[in-house]
CSV table of C-alpha atoms and ligand atoms in Angstrom, one decimal:
chain,number,residue,atom,x,y,z
A,1,MET,CA,-206.9,204.2,-165.1
A,2,THR,CA,-203.7,202.6,-164.3
A,3,GLN,CA,-203.3,200.6,-160.9
A,4,ARG,CA,-200.1,200.8,-159.3
A,5,LEU,CA,-199.0,199.1,-156.1
A,6,THR,CA,-195.9,200.2,-154.1
A,7,LEU,CA,-194.6,197.9,-152.1
A,8,ARG,CA,-191.7,197.2,-149.2
A,9,ARG,CA,-189.1,194.9,-151.1
A,10,PRO,CA,-190.6,191.4,-151.0
A,11,ASP,CA,-188.1,188.5,-149.7
A,12,ASP,CA,-188.8,185.2,-150.3
A,13,TRP,CA,-188.2,182.9,-147.3
A,14,HIS,CA,-187.6,179.6,-148.9
A,15,LEU,CA,-186.0,179.2,-152.0
A,16,HIS,CA,-183.5,176.8,-154.1
A,17,LEU,CA,-180.4,178.3,-156.0
A,18,ARG,CA,-178.7,175.4,-156.6
A,19,ASP,CA,-174.9,175.7,-157.3
A,20,GLY,CA,-172.1,176.4,-160.2
A,21,ALA,CA,-173.8,177.3,-163.9
A,22,MET,CA,-177.7,176.1,-162.3
A,23,LEU,CA,-176.8,179.2,-159.3
A,24,ARG,CA,-175.4,181.7,-161.7
A,25,ALA,CA,-178.6,181.2,-164.1
A,26,VAL,CA,-181.3,181.6,-161.4
A,27,LEU,CA,-179.8,183.5,-158.6
A,28,PRO,CA,-180.4,186.8,-160.9
A,29,GLU,CA,-184.5,185.8,-161.4
A,30,THR,CA,-184.9,186.0,-157.5
A,31,ALA,CA,-182.3,188.5,-156.8
A,32,ARG,CA,-184.5,191.2,-159.5
A,33,HIS,CA,-187.1,191.6,-157.5
A,34,PHE,CA,-186.2,190.2,-154.0
A,35,ALA,CA,-184.1,191.3,-151.6
A,36,ARG,CA,-183.1,188.5,-149.2
A,37,ALA,CA,-184.2,184.7,-149.5
A,38,ILE,CA,-183.9,181.9,-147.0
A,39,ILE,CA,-181.8,179.6,-149.0
A,40,MET,CA,-182.5,176.0,-148.8
A,41,PRO,CA,-179.4,173.8,-147.8
A,42,ASN,CA,-180.5,170.4,-150.0
A,43,LEU,CA,-177.2,170.2,-152.7
A,44,VAL,CA,-175.4,167.4,-153.0
A,45,PRO,CA,-174.2,166.9,-150.6
A,46,PRO,CA,-176.1,168.8,-147.9
A,47,VAL,CA,-175.0,172.2,-146.4
A,48,VAL,CA,-174.5,171.1,-142.9
A,49,THR,CA,-172.2,172.5,-140.9
A,50,GLY,CA,-171.4,176.1,-140.4
A,51,ALA,CA,-168.0,176.0,-142.2
A,52,ASP,CA,-170.4,174.4,-145.6
A,53,ALA,CA,-173.2,177.6,-145.0
A,54,THR,CA,-170.0,180.0,-145.2
A,55,ALA,CA,-168.7,178.6,-148.4
A,56,TYR,CA,-172.2,178.3,-150.0
A,57,ARG,CA,-172.9,181.9,-149.1
A,58,ALA,CA,-169.6,183.2,-150.7
A,59,ARG,CA,-170.4,180.8,-153.7
A,60,ILE,CA,-174.0,182.7,-153.8
A,61,MET,CA,-172.8,186.4,-153.8
A,62,ALA,CA,-169.8,185.5,-156.2
A,63,ALA,CA,-172.6,184.4,-158.6
A,64,LEU,CA,-174.6,187.4,-158.3
A,65,PRO,CA,-174.4,189.8,-161.3
A,66,LYS,CA,-172.5,193.5,-160.9
A,67,GLY,CA,-174.9,196.1,-159.9
A,68,MET,CA,-177.3,194.0,-158.6
A,69,THR,CA,-178.2,193.8,-154.4
A,70,PHE,CA,-178.8,190.5,-152.5
A,71,SER,CA,-178.6,188.9,-148.9
A,72,PRO,CA,-178.8,185.1,-149.1
A,73,LEU,CA,-179.9,184.3,-145.5
A,74,MET,CA,-178.4,180.4,-145.1
A,75,THR,CA,-179.8,177.7,-143.6
A,76,LEU,CA,-178.2,174.2,-142.4
A,77,TYR,CA,-179.2,171.0,-143.4
A,78,LEU,CA,-180.3,169.0,-139.8
A,79,THR,CA,-178.6,165.4,-140.1
A,80,GLU,CA,-178.7,162.9,-137.4
A,81,SER,CA,-174.9,163.3,-137.1
A,82,THR,CA,-175.4,167.3,-136.5
A,83,ASP,CA,-173.1,168.9,-134.0
A,84,PRO,CA,-175.0,171.3,-131.8
A,85,HIS,CA,-172.4,172.8,-130.9
A,86,ASP,CA,-171.7,173.4,-134.5
A,87,VAL,CA,-174.9,175.0,-135.1
A,88,ALA,CA,-175.2,177.2,-131.9
A,89,ALA,CA,-171.2,178.8,-133.3
A,90,ALA,CA,-172.7,179.4,-136.4
A,91,HIS,CA,-175.7,181.0,-135.2
A,92,ALA,CA,-174.0,183.1,-132.6
A,93,ALA,CA,-171.7,183.9,-135.5
A,94,GLY,CA,-174.6,185.0,-137.5
A,95,LEU,CA,-173.8,182.8,-140.4
A,96,VAL,CA,-177.5,180.8,-140.4
A,97,THR,CA,-180.9,182.0,-139.9
A,98,ALA,CA,-182.6,178.7,-139.9
A,99,VAL,CA,-181.9,174.7,-139.6
A,100,LYS,CA,-184.0,172.3,-141.9
A,101,LEU,CA,-185.9,169.6,-141.1
A,102,TYR,CA,-186.1,166.9,-144.2
A,103,PRO,CA,-187.8,163.8,-142.9
A,104,ALA,CA,-185.2,160.8,-145.2
A,105,GLY,CA,-186.4,160.4,-148.4
A,106,ALA,CA,-189.3,163.5,-148.1
A,107,THR,CA,-188.2,165.4,-151.5
A,108,THR,CA,-185.6,165.5,-153.4
A,109,ASN,CA,-181.9,165.4,-151.9
A,110,SER,CA,-183.5,164.0,-148.6
A,111,ALA,CA,-181.2,161.3,-148.3
A,112,SER,CA,-179.2,162.7,-145.8
A,113,GLY,CA,-182.1,164.1,-144.2
A,114,VAL,CA,-183.8,162.6,-140.4
A,115,ARG,CA,-185.0,159.0,-139.8
A,116,ASP,CA,-185.5,158.9,-136.1
A,117,LEU,CA,-185.7,162.7,-134.3
A,118,ALA,CA,-185.3,161.3,-131.1
A,119,ARG,CA,-181.4,161.4,-133.1
A,120,VAL,CA,-181.5,165.3,-133.3
A,121,ARG,CA,-183.5,166.2,-130.0
A,122,PRO,CA,-180.1,167.6,-128.6
A,123,VAL,CA,-179.3,170.2,-131.9
A,124,LEU,CA,-183.0,170.7,-131.5
A,125,GLU,CA,-183.3,171.8,-127.5
A,126,THR,CA,-179.7,173.6,-128.1
A,127,MET,CA,-182.3,175.7,-130.9
A,128,ALA,CA,-185.3,176.2,-128.7
A,129,GLU,CA,-182.4,177.6,-126.3
A,130,ILE,CA,-180.8,180.1,-128.1
A,131,GLY,CA,-184.3,180.8,-130.3
A,132,LEU,CA,-182.7,179.5,-133.9
A,133,PRO,CA,-186.1,178.8,-136.2
A,134,LEU,CA,-186.1,175.4,-137.4
A,135,CYS,CA,-188.0,174.8,-140.9
A,136,ILE,CA,-189.5,171.9,-141.9
A,137,HIS,CA,-190.7,170.0,-144.6
A,138,GLY,CA,-193.9,168.7,-142.9
A,139,GLU,CA,-194.4,165.4,-144.7
A,140,VAL,CA,-194.4,161.7,-143.2
A,141,THR,CA,-192.1,159.3,-146.0
A,142,HIS,CA,-193.4,155.9,-144.6
A,143,ALA,CA,-194.7,153.8,-147.9
A,144,GLU,CA,-198.2,152.7,-146.7
A,145,VAL,CA,-199.4,156.5,-146.6
A,146,ASP,CA,-200.7,158.1,-149.2
A,147,ILE,CA,-198.9,160.6,-150.7
A,148,PHE,CA,-201.6,163.2,-150.8
A,149,ASP,CA,-202.4,162.3,-146.9
A,150,ARG,CA,-198.6,162.5,-146.0
A,151,GLU,CA,-198.8,166.4,-144.8
A,152,LYS,CA,-202.0,165.9,-141.9
A,153,VAL,CA,-200.4,162.5,-140.9
A,154,PHE,CA,-197.1,164.7,-140.0
A,155,LEU,CA,-198.8,167.0,-138.2
A,156,ASP,CA,-200.5,164.6,-136.4
A,157,THR,CA,-198.4,161.9,-135.9
A,158,VAL,CA,-194.7,164.7,-135.4
A,159,LEU,CA,-195.8,168.2,-135.5
A,160,GLU,CA,-197.9,168.0,-132.7
A,161,PRO,CA,-195.6,165.5,-130.5
A,162,LEU,CA,-192.1,167.4,-130.9
A,163,ARG,CA,-193.8,171.0,-129.8
A,164,ARG,CA,-195.5,169.5,-127.1
A,165,ASP,CA,-191.4,168.2,-126.3
A,166,ILE,CA,-190.0,171.0,-126.9
A,167,PRO,CA,-192.5,174.1,-126.9
A,168,ASN,CA,-190.1,177.1,-126.6
A,169,LEU,CA,-188.7,175.8,-130.3
A,170,LYS,CA,-189.5,178.2,-132.8
A,171,VAL,CA,-191.1,176.4,-136.1
A,172,THR,CA,-192.0,177.5,-139.8
A,173,LEU,CA,-193.6,174.8,-141.2
A,174,GLU,CA,-192.7,175.3,-144.9
A,175,HIS,CA,-194.4,175.1,-147.9
A,176,VAL,CA,-198.3,174.4,-146.3
A,177,THR,CA,-200.4,172.7,-148.7
A,178,THR,CA,-204.0,171.5,-147.1
A,179,ARG,CA,-206.4,173.0,-144.9
A,180,ASP,CA,-205.8,170.7,-141.8
A,181,GLY,CA,-201.9,172.4,-141.9
A,182,ILE,CA,-203.6,176.2,-142.2
A,183,ASP,CA,-206.4,175.2,-139.0
A,184,TYR,CA,-203.5,173.9,-137.2
A,185,VAL,CA,-201.0,176.7,-137.6
A,186,ARG,CA,-204.0,178.8,-136.9
A,187,GLU,CA,-204.8,177.8,-134.1
A,188,ALA,CA,-201.3,176.5,-132.3
A,189,SER,CA,-200.2,177.9,-129.5
A,190,GLY,CA,-196.6,178.8,-129.5
A,191,ASP,CA,-194.1,180.2,-131.6
A,192,ILE,CA,-194.9,178.9,-135.3
A,193,GLY,CA,-195.6,180.2,-138.8
A,194,ALA,CA,-196.2,178.7,-142.4
A,195,THR,CA,-194.7,179.6,-145.7
A,196,ILE,CA,-197.2,179.3,-148.7
A,197,THR,CA,-195.7,178.9,-152.0
A,198,THR,CA,-197.2,180.8,-155.5
A,199,HIS,CA,-197.6,178.0,-157.0
A,200,HIS,CA,-199.9,175.9,-153.9
A,201,LEU,CA,-202.1,179.3,-154.6
A,202,MET,CA,-202.5,179.0,-158.1
A,203,ILE,CA,-202.7,175.0,-159.1
A,204,ASN,CA,-204.4,172.0,-157.6
A,205,ARG,CA,-203.9,168.5,-158.6
A,206,ASN,CA,-206.6,168.9,-161.4
A,207,HIS,CA,-203.8,171.4,-162.8
A,208,ILE,CA,-201.3,167.9,-163.1
A,209,LEU,CA,-203.5,165.7,-163.7
A,210,VAL,CA,-205.9,166.4,-166.4
A,211,GLY,CA,-205.9,166.3,-169.5
A,212,GLY,CA,-202.3,164.2,-169.7
A,213,ILE,CA,-199.6,164.9,-166.8
A,214,LYS,CA,-198.1,167.9,-166.7
A,215,PRO,CA,-195.1,167.3,-165.2
A,216,HIS,CA,-194.5,171.0,-164.3
A,217,TYR,CA,-196.6,171.8,-162.0
A,218,TYR,CA,-195.4,168.5,-160.2
A,219,CYS,CA,-193.4,169.3,-156.6
A,220,LEU,CA,-193.3,168.1,-153.0
A,221,PRO,CA,-195.7,168.3,-151.0
A,222,VAL,CA,-197.6,167.6,-154.0
A,223,ALA,CA,-200.7,169.8,-154.4
A,224,LYS,CA,-203.7,168.7,-153.7
A,225,ARG,CA,-208.0,168.9,-154.3
A,226,ALA,CA,-209.3,172.4,-155.0
A,227,THR,CA,-210.8,172.9,-151.2
A,228,HIS,CA,-207.0,172.6,-150.0
A,229,GLN,CA,-206.3,174.9,-152.3
A,230,GLU,CA,-208.9,177.4,-151.2
A,231,ALA,CA,-207.9,177.4,-147.6
A,232,LEU,CA,-204.1,178.3,-148.6
A,233,ARG,CA,-205.4,181.7,-150.7
A,234,LYS,CA,-207.8,182.7,-147.6
A,235,ALA,CA,-204.8,181.8,-145.0
A,236,ALA,CA,-202.4,183.8,-147.5
A,237,THR,CA,-205.5,187.4,-148.5
A,238,SER,CA,-206.3,186.9,-145.1
A,239,GLY,CA,-203.5,189.1,-143.0
A,240,ASN,CA,-202.8,186.4,-140.9
A,241,PRO,CA,-198.6,187.4,-140.3
A,242,ARG,CA,-198.4,183.5,-139.5
A,243,PHE,CA,-198.8,183.0,-143.2
A,244,PHE,CA,-196.1,184.7,-145.2
A,245,LEU,CA,-194.4,183.6,-148.9
A,246,GLY,CA,-191.3,181.3,-149.0
A,247,THR,CA,-191.7,180.6,-152.9
A,248,ASP,CA,-190.1,176.9,-152.9
A,249,SER,CA,-188.6,178.3,-156.3
A,250,ALA,CA,-187.1,175.1,-157.0
A,251,PRO,CA,-185.3,174.7,-160.5
A,252,HIS,CA,-184.5,171.3,-162.1
A,253,THR,CA,-183.7,171.0,-166.6
A,254,ASP,CA,-186.2,170.3,-168.4
A,255,ASP,CA,-185.2,167.1,-169.4
A,256,ASN,CA,-185.2,165.9,-165.3
A,257,LYS,CA,-188.3,166.9,-165.1
A,258,GLU,CA,-190.1,165.9,-168.5
A,259,SER,CA,-189.3,162.2,-167.8
A,260,ALA,CA,-190.0,158.5,-166.5
A,261,CYS,CA,-189.5,159.8,-163.3
A,262,GLY,CA,-189.5,163.2,-163.4
A,263,CYS,CA,-188.2,165.5,-160.5
A,264,ALA,CA,-190.3,167.5,-158.1
A,265,GLY,CA,-190.2,171.5,-158.1
A,266,CYS,CA,-191.9,174.2,-159.8
A,267,PHE,CA,-189.7,177.5,-160.9
A,268,THR,CA,-191.3,180.6,-160.1
A,269,ALA,CA,-188.9,183.1,-159.4
A,270,THR,CA,-189.6,184.7,-162.3
A,271,ASN,CA,-192.9,185.7,-162.5
A,272,THR,CA,-193.8,185.3,-159.0
A,273,MET,CA,-194.9,188.5,-157.6
A,274,ALA,CA,-197.2,189.2,-161.1
A,275,CYS,CA,-198.7,185.9,-160.0
A,276,LEU,CA,-199.3,186.7,-156.4
A,277,ALA,CA,-200.6,189.9,-157.5
A,278,HIS,CA,-202.7,188.7,-160.2
A,279,VAL,CA,-204.3,185.9,-156.8
A,280,PHE,CA,-204.4,188.7,-154.9
A,281,GLU,CA,-206.5,190.8,-156.5
A,282,GLU,CA,-208.9,187.7,-157.4
A,283,GLU,CA,-209.2,187.6,-153.8
A,284,GLY,CA,-210.2,191.3,-153.2
A,285,ALA,CA,-207.5,191.3,-151.4
A,286,LEU,CA,-204.2,193.3,-153.0
A,287,ASP,CA,-204.1,196.0,-149.3
A,288,LYS,CA,-202.7,192.0,-148.5
A,289,LEU,CA,-200.0,191.7,-150.2
A,290,GLU,CA,-197.3,193.4,-149.2
A,291,GLY,CA,-197.7,192.1,-145.8
A,292,PHE,CA,-197.5,188.0,-147.1
A,293,THR,CA,-194.6,189.6,-149.1
A,294,SER,CA,-192.4,192.0,-147.1
A,295,LEU,CA,-193.4,192.5,-143.7
A,296,PHE,CA,-194.5,189.0,-141.6
A,297,GLY,CA,-191.7,187.4,-143.0
A,298,PRO,CA,-189.3,189.6,-141.7
A,299,ALA,CA,-190.8,189.8,-138.3
A,300,ARG,CA,-191.2,186.1,-137.9
A,301,TYR,CA,-187.2,185.8,-138.8
A,302,GLY,CA,-186.6,189.1,-136.1
A,303,LEU,CA,-185.7,191.2,-139.1
A,304,ALA,CA,-186.7,194.8,-140.2
A,305,PRO,CA,-188.6,195.2,-143.2
A,306,ASN,CA,-186.6,196.1,-146.7
A,307,ASP,CA,-186.5,200.4,-147.0
A,308,ALA,CA,-186.6,199.4,-150.7
A,309,THR,CA,-189.7,199.7,-152.2
A,310,ILE,CA,-190.7,198.0,-155.5
A,311,THR,CA,-194.1,199.3,-158.0
A,312,LEU,CA,-196.5,196.9,-159.9
A,313,VAL,CA,-198.7,198.4,-162.5
A,314,LYS,CA,-201.1,196.5,-164.0
A,315,GLU,CA,-201.1,196.4,-168.2
A,316,GLU,CA,-204.0,196.3,-170.5
A,317,ALA,CA,-202.2,193.8,-172.1
A,318,PRO,CA,-200.7,190.9,-171.2
A,319,VAL,CA,-197.3,190.8,-169.2
A,320,THR,CA,-194.1,188.8,-171.1
A,321,TYR,CA,-191.7,186.9,-169.6
A,322,PRO,CA,-189.9,183.7,-171.1
A,323,ALA,CA,-191.4,180.5,-171.5
A,324,ARG,CA,-187.8,179.2,-169.9
A,325,ILE,CA,-184.3,180.3,-168.8
A,326,GLU,CA,-181.1,179.1,-170.7
A,327,THR,CA,-178.9,177.7,-167.5
A,328,GLY,CA,-175.7,176.0,-168.3
A,329,ASP,CA,-177.0,172.3,-167.0
A,330,GLY,CA,-179.9,173.4,-169.6
A,331,PRO,CA,-183.2,174.8,-169.9
A,332,VAL,CA,-185.4,175.5,-167.2
A,333,THR,CA,-188.7,175.8,-167.7
A,334,VAL,CA,-190.8,178.9,-165.5
A,335,PHE,CA,-194.1,178.2,-163.6
A,336,ASP,CA,-197.1,178.9,-166.1
A,337,PRO,CA,-200.1,180.1,-164.4
A,338,GLY,CA,-202.5,178.4,-166.9
A,339,HIS,CA,-203.8,182.2,-167.7
A,340,PRO,CA,-202.6,185.6,-168.7
A,341,LEU,CA,-201.0,187.7,-165.5
A,342,PHE,CA,-201.2,191.9,-165.8
A,343,TRP,CA,-199.4,193.0,-163.1
A,344,ARG,CA,-195.9,194.2,-164.1
A,345,VAL,CA,-193.2,194.6,-162.0
A,346,LEU,CA,-191.5,198.2,-162.7
A,347,ASP,CA,-187.8,198.0,-163.8
A,348,GLN,CA,-185.9,199.3,-160.6
B,401,LIG,O1,-190.6,170.1,-155.0
B,401,LIG,C1,-190.0,170.1,-154.6
B,401,LIG,N1,-188.8,170.3,-154.6
B,401,LIG,N2,-189.9,170.1,-152.7
B,401,LIG,C2,-189.3,170.4,-152.0
B,401,LIG,O2,-188.9,169.5,-151.6
B,401,LIG,C3,-187.6,170.4,-152.8
B,401,LIG,C4,-187.3,170.7,-154.3
B,401,LIG,C5,-186.3,170.9,-154.5
B,401,LIG,O3,-185.2,170.7,-154.1
B,401,LIG,O4,-186.3,171.0,-156.0
B,402,LIG,ZN1,-188.3,173.5,-151.0
């Protein structure tokens, strides 16, 4: 018997679209299945002001192929010189859905991020007042902290003090990768949620390092040991509305990934829904997939879920999708789950 699954059309609550030729190539990969996405602002230079976000939004809409519909939900990149009035005006005008905090040096294009939280306190207080959420890349960047411990140390030394200081601030802990992060978000009082990526549900650090180094599995925060992956899978499939999808699909060309200093990021836009259906089925939780991909995110951001739907069908034969997509900047490898996938999204 064919298994079919119809869901409200999903949204991606953490996505990198880049700009120019890369934007034109990757946008259809997301828009094919997703209605909306929170667009990360880590361009070079970053999307800092309301005016930057307006201009970037226009470039995204111009890159959308005819016949596709997609709504980008814009974010601002928090810097130590961000003006609270500009943020409040962008929010009041309906231009931005969130502000993104990158600790300086934490990841790709984060050099303009925050070194000293005290310097952005007026912005954070304004955000708490107006109800604008802060999306956080939750890793410390101190050289002496082991890369596998950076999320846990962030929770203890940055996130908890920050939330105690500004209790009304709405926080999304982005791309959570540890059991510690899951426990923190599950148990915290106040307004907090966490996004979980597709790839962190499917890989752990062995996938990156065993049998040769696999640059296409390298991302930040880096995948942790299998016990953490297990905690992420349990949280994602638990039906707890604090946990929802943010793919962090982050395209880099193959020459930038397959290099002596490879860039961080997994490109999952193309096969995310097939991957997620596979994971949720393995966890015996297909009935929880719609909440994770289509209901909890909108609820968290005060938006209605999409009226449109998508249908997934479980095939006998593995589904096919390209190993890489071509972009004007060079090929970008699509995330390889390491095994065949059988759930296919029906063409609309
Ligand atoms: O792996 C990642 N890639 N993590 C991030 O935080 C940024 C992203 C990117 O922009 O490439
Ligand atoms: Zn990201």
